[in-house]
PDB file of C-alpha atoms in Angstrom:
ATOM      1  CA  UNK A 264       4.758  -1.816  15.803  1.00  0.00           C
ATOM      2  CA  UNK A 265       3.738  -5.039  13.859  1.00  0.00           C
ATOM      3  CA  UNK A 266       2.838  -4.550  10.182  1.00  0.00           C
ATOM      4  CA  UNK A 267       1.105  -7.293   8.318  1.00  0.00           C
ATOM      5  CA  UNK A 268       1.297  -6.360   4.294  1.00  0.00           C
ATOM      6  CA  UNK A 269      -1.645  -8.973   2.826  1.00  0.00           C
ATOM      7  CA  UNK A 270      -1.168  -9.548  -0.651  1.00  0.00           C
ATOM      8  CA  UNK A 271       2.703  -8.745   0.191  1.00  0.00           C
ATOM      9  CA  UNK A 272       3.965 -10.905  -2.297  1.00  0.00           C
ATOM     10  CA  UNK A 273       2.500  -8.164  -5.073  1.00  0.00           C
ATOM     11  CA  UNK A 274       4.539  -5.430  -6.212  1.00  0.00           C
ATOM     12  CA  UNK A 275       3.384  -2.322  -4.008  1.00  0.00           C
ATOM     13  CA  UNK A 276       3.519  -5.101  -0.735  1.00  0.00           C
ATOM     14  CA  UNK A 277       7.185  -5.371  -1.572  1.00  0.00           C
ATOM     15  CA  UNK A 278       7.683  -1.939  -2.268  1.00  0.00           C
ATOM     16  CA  UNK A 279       6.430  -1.483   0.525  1.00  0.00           C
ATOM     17  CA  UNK A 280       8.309  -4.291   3.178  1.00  0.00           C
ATOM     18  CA  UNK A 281      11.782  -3.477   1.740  1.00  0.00           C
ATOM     19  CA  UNK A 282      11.378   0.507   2.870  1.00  0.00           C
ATOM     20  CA  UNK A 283      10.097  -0.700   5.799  1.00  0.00           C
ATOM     21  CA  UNK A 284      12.276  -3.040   6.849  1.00  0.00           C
ATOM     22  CA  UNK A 285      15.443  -0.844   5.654  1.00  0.00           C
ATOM     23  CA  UNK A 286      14.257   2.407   6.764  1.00  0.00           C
ATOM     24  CA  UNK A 287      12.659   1.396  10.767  1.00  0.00           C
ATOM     25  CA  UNK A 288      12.357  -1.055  13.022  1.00  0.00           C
ATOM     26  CA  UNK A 289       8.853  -2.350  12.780  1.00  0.00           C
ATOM     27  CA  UNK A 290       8.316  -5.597  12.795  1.00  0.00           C
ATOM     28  CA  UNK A 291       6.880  -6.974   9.459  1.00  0.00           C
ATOM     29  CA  UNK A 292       5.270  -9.916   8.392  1.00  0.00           C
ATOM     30  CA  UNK A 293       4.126 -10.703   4.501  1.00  0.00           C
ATOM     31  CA  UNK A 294       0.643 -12.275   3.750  1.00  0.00           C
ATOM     32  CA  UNK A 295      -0.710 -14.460   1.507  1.00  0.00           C
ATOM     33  CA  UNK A 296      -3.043 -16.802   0.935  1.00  0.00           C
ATOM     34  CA  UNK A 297      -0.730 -19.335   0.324  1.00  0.00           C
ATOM     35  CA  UNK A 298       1.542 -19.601   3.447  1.00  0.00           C
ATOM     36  CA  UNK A 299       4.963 -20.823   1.336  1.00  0.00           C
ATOM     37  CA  UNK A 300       4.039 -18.105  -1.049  1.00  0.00           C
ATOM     38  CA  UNK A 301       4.973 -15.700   1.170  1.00  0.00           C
ATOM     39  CA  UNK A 302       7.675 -17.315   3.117  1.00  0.00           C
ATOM     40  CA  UNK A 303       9.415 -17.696  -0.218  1.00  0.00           C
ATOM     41  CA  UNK A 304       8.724 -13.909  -0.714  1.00  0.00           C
ATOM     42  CA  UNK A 305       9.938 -12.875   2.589  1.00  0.00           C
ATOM     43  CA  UNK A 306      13.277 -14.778   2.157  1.00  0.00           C
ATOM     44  CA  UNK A 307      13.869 -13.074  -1.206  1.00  0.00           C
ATOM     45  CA  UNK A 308      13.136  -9.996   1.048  1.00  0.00           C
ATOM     46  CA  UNK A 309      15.505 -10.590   3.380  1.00  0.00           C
ATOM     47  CA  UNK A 310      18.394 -11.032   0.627  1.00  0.00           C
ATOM     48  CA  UNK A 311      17.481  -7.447  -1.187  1.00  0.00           C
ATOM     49  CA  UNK A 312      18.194  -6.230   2.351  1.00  0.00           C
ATOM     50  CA  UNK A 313      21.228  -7.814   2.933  1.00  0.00           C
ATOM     51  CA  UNK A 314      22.242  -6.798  -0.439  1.00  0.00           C
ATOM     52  CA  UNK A 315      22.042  -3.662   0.862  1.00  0.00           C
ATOM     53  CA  UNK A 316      23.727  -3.897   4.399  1.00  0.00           C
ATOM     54  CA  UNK A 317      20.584  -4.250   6.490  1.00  0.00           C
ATOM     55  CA  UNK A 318      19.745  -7.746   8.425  1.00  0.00           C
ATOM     56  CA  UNK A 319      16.350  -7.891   9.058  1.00  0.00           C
ATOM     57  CA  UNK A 320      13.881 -10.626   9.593  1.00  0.00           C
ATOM     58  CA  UNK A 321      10.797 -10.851   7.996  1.00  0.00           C
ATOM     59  CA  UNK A 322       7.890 -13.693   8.184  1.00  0.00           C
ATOM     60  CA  UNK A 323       6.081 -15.054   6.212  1.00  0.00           C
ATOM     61  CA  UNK A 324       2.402 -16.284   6.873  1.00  0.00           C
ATOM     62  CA  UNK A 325      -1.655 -16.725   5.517  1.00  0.00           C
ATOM     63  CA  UNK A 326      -3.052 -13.738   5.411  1.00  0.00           C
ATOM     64  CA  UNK A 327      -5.299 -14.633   8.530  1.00  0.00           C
ATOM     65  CA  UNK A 328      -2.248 -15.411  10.727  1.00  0.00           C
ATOM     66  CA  UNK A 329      -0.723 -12.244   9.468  1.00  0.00           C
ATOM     67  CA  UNK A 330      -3.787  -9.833  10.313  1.00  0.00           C
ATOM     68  CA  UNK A 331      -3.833 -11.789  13.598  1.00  0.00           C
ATOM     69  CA  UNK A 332      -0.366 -10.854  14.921  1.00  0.00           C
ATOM     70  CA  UNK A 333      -0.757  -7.040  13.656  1.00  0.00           C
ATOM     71  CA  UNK A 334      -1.339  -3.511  14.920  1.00  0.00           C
ATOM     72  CA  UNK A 335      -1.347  -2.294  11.116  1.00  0.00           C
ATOM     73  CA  UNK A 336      -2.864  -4.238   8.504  1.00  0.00           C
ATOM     74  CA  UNK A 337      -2.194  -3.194   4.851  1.00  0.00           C
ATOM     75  CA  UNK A 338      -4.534  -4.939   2.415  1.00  0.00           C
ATOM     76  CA  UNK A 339      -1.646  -4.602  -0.459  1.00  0.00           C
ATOM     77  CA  UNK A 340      -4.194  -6.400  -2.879  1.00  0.00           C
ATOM     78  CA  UNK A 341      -5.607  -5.218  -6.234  1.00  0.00           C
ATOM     79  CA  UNK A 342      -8.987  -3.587  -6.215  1.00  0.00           C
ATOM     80  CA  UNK A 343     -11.438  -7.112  -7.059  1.00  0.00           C
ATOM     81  CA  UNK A 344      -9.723  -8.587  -4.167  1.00  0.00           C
ATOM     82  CA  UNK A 345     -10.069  -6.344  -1.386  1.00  0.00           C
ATOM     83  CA  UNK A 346     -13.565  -7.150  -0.320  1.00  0.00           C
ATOM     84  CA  UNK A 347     -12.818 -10.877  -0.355  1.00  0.00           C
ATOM     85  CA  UNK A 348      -9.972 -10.314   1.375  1.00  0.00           C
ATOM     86  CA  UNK A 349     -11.035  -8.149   3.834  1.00  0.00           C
ATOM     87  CA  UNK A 350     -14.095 -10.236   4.869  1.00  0.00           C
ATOM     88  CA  UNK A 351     -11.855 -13.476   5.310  1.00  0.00           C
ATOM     89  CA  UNK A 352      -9.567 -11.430   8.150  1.00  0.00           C
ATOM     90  CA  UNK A 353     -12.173 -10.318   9.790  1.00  0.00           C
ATOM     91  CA  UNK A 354     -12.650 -12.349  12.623  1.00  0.00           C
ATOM     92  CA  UNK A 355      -8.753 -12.092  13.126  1.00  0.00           C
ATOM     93  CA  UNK A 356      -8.289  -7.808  12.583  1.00  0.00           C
ATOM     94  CA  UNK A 357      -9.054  -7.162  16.758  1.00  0.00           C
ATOM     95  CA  UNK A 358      -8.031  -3.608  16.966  1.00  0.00           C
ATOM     96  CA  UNK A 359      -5.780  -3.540  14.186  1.00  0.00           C
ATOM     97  CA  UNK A 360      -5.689  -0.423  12.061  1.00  0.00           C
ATOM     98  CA  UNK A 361      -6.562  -1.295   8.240  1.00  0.00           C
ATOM     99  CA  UNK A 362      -4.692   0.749   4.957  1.00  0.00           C
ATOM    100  CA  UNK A 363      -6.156   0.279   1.887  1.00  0.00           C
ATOM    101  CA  UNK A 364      -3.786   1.399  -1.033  1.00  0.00           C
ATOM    102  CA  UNK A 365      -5.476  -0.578  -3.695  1.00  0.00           C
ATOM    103  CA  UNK A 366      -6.751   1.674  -6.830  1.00  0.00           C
ATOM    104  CA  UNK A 367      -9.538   0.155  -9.253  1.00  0.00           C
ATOM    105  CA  UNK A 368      -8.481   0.914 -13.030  1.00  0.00           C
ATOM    106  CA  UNK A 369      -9.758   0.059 -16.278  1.00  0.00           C
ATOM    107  CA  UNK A 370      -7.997   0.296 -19.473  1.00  0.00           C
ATOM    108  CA  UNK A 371      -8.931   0.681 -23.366  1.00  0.00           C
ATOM    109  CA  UNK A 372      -7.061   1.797 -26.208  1.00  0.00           C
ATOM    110  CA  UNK A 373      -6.645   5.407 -25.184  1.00  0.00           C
ATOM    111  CA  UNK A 374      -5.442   4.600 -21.699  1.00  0.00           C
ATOM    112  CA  UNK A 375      -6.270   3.862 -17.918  1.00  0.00           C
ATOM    113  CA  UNK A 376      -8.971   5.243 -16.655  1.00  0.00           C
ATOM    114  CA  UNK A 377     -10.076   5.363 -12.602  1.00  0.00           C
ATOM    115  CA  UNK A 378     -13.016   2.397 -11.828  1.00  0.00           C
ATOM    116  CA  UNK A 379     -14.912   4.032  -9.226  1.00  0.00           C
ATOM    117  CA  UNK A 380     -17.052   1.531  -7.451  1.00  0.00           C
ATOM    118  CA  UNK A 381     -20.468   2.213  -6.464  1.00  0.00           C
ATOM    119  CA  UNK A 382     -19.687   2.746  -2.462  1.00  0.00           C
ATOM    120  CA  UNK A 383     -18.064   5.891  -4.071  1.00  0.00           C
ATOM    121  CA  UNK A 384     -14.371   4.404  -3.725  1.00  0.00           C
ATOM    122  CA  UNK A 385     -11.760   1.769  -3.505  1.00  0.00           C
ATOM    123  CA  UNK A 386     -10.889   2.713   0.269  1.00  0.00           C
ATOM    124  CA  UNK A 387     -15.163   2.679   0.581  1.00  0.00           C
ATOM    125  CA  UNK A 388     -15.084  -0.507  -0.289  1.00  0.00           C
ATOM    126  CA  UNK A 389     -13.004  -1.674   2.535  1.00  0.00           C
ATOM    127  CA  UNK A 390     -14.707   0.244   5.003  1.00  0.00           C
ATOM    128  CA  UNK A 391     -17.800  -1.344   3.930  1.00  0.00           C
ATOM    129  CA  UNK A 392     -16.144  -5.543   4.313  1.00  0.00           C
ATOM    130  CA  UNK A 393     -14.258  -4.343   7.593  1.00  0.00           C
ATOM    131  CA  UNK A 394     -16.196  -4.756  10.875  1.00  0.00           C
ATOM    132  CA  UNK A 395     -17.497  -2.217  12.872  1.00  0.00           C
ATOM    133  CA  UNK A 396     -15.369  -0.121  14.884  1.00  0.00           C
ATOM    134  CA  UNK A 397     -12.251  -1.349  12.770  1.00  0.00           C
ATOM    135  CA  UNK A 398     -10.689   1.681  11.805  1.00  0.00           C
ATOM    136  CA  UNK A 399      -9.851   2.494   8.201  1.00  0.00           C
ATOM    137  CA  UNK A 400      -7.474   4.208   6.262  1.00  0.00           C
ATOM    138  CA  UNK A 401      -6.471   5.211   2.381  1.00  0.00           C
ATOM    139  CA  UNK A 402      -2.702   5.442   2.166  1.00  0.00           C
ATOM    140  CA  UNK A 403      -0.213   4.915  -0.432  1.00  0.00           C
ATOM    141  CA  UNK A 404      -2.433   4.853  -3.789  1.00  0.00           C
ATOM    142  CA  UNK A 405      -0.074   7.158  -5.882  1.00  0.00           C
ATOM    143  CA  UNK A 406       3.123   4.893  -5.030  1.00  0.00           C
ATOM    144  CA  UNK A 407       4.919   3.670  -8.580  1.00  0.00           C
ATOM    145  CA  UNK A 408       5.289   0.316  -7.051  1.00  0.00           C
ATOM    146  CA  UNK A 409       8.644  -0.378  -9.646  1.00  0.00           C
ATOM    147  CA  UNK A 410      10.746   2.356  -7.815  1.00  0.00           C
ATOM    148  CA  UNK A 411       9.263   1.848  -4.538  1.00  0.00           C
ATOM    149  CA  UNK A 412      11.106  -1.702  -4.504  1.00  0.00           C
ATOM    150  CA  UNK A 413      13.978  -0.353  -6.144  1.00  0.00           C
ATOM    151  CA  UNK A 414      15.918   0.449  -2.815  1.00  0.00           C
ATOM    152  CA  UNK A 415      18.342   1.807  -5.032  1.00  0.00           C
ATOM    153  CA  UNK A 416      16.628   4.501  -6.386  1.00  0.00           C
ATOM    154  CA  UNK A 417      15.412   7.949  -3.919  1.00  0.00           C
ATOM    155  CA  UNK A 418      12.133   8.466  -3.228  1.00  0.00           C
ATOM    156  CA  UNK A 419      10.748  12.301  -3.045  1.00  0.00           C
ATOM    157  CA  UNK A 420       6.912  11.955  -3.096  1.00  0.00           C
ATOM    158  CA  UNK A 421       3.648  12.733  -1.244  1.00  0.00           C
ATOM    159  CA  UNK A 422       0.931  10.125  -0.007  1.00  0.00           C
ATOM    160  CA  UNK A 423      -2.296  11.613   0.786  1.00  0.00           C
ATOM    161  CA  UNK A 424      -4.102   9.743   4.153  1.00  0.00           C
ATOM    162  CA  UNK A 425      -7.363   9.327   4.451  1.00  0.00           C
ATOM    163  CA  UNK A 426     -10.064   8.301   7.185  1.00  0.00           C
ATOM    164  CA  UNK A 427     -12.177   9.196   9.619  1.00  0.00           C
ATOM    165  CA  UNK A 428     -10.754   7.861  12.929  1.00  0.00           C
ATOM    166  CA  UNK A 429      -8.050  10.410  13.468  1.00  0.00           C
ATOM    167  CA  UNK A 430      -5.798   8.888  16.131  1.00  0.00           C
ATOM    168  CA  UNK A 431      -5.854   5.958  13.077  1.00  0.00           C
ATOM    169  CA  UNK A 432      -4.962   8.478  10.535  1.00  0.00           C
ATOM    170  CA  UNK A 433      -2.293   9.683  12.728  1.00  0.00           C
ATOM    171  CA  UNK A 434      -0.665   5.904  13.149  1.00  0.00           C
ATOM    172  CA  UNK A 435      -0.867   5.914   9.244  1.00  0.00           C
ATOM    173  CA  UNK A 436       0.862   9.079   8.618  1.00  0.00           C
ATOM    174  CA  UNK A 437       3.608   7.969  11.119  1.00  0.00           C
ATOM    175  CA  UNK A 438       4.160   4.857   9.115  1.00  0.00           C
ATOM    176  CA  UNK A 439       4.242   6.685   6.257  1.00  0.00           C
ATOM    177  CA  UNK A 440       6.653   9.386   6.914  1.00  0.00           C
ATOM    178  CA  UNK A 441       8.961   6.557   8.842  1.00  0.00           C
ATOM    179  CA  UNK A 442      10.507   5.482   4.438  1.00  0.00           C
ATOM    180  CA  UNK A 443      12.661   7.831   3.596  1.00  0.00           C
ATOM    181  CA  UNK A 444      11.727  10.431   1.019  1.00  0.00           C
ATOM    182  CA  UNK A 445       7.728   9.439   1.830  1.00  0.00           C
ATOM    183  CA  UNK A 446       5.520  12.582   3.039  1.00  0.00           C
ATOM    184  CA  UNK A 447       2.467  12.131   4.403  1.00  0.00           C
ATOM    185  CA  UNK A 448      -0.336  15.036   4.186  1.00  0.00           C
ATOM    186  CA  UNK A 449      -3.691  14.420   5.572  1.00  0.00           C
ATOM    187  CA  UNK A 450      -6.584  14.305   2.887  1.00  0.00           C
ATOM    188  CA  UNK A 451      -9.258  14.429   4.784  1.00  0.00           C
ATOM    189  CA  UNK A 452     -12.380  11.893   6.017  1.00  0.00           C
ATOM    190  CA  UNK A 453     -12.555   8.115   3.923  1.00  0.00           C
ATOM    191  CA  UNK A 454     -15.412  10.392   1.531  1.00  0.00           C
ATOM    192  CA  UNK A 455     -12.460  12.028  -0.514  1.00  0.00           C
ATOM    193  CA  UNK A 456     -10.592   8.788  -1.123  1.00  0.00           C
ATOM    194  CA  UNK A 457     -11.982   8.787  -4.855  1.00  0.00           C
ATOM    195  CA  UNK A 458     -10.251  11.797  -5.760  1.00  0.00           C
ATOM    196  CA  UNK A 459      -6.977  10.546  -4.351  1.00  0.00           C
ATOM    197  CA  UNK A 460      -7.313   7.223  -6.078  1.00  0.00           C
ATOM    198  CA  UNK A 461      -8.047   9.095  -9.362  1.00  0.00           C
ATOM    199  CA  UNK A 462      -4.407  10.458  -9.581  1.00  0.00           C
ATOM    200  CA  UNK A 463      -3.123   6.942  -9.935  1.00  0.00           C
ATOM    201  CA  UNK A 464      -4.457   6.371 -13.161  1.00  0.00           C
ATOM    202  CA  UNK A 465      -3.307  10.231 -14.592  1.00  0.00           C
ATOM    203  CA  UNK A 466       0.375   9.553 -13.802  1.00  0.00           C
ATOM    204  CA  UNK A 467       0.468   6.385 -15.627  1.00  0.00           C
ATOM    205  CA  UNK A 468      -0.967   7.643 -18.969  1.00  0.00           C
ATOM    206  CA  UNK A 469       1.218  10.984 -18.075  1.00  0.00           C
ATOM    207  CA  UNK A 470       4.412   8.625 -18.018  1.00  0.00           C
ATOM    208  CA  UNK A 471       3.421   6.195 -20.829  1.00  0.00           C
ATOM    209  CA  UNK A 472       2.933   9.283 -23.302  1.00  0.00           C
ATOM    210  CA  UNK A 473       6.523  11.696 -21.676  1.00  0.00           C
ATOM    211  CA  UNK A 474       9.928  10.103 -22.442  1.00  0.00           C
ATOM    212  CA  UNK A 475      11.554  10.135 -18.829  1.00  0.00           C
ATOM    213  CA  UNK A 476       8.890  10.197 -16.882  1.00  0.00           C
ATOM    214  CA  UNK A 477       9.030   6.502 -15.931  1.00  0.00           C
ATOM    215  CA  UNK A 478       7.586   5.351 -12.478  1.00  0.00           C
ATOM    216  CA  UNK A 479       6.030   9.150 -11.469  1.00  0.00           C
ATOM    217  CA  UNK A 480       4.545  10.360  -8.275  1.00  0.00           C
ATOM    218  CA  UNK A 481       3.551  13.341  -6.818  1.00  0.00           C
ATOM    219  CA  UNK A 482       4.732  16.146  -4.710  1.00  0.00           C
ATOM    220  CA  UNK A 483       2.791  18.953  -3.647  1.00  0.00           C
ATOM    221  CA  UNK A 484       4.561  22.604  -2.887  1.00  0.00           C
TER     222      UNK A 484
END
């Protein structure tokens, strides 16, 4: 399967490409909108892997040629990008599945705090810029995007996938459960994504105010 990661230059797109590319054999390719900008990132890529015994290649393209050459098509971008983003692929997504990790925060003196848009969530939002009939799904919001790109450190967390095409859901949860330590469990239709994204913001004030508790996800038993 090919997996374009837009916005894969950004912490949870590398996260994201190093498990990947160490942990299956999909082929990946990072976005951006500046082409070199993610050539250069793909090359650094490619050296963290080899670091770590595993030669892979990885390109590096616009965000349009990306989305153009995928079956999967992670918009890795934060929250006030995603719609933009989203609408400028959209001639090129064909029958690509679309994942929309992004979370929208807002933060003040006492902490972050979950920015629900008016669709009713992030993941609504992309559902809303995507074509018809493109399939979308909410994966991957409760990733701490510093240990996910530590390849270093073991992963033992839960992503909850949502959407409402299910054989779409199904490719997501694959994905998901190909990066070692990375369970998938199926939240439901795109209409719960808000209380998924709403955990993002809890861990990080739960880990800014609990010594040790650095980069925290979740794991349900």
């Amino acid at each position: 399967m090919e997996i374009a990661i837009l916005g894969g230059t950004g912490d949870i797109g590398e996260g994201l490409a190093l498990r990947w590319a160490r942990d299956t054999d999909h082929t990946l390719v990072v976005g951006s909108r500046d082409a070199e900008k993610a050539e250069d990132s793909a090359a650094d890529y490619e050296a963290v892997l080899a670091d770590h015994g595993r030669s892979v290649e990885i390109d590096g393209a616009t965000n349009a040629e990306a989305t153009a050459r995928a079956d999967v098509v992670v918009a890795a971008v934060p929250a006030y990008h995603l719609t933009d983003t989203v609408e400028a692929v959209a001639d090129d997504l064909g029958d690509a599945v679309l994942v929309s990790p992004a979370v929208g925060m807002k933060r003040d003196e006492d902490g972050f705090h979950y920015n629900r848009p008016g669709v009713g969530s992030v993941t609504e939002l992309a559902a809303n810029a995507a074509p018809e009939g493109t399939p979308v799904v909410g994966a991957f919001h409760n990733l701490a995007a510093g240990r996910l790109s530590d390849l270093d450190a073991a992963l033992d967390w839960d992503t909850i996938v949502v959407g409402d095409d299910g054989d779409a859901k199904a490719t997501v949860s694959d994905l998901a459960e190909g990066i070692e330590g990375l369970r998938a469990l199926d939240g439901g239709p795109v209409a719960n994504a808000a209380e998924v994204e709403g955990l993002t913001p809890l861990l990080i004030n739960v880990a800014r105010h609990n010594d040790g508790l650095h980069d925290l996800g979740v794991r349900f038993n």
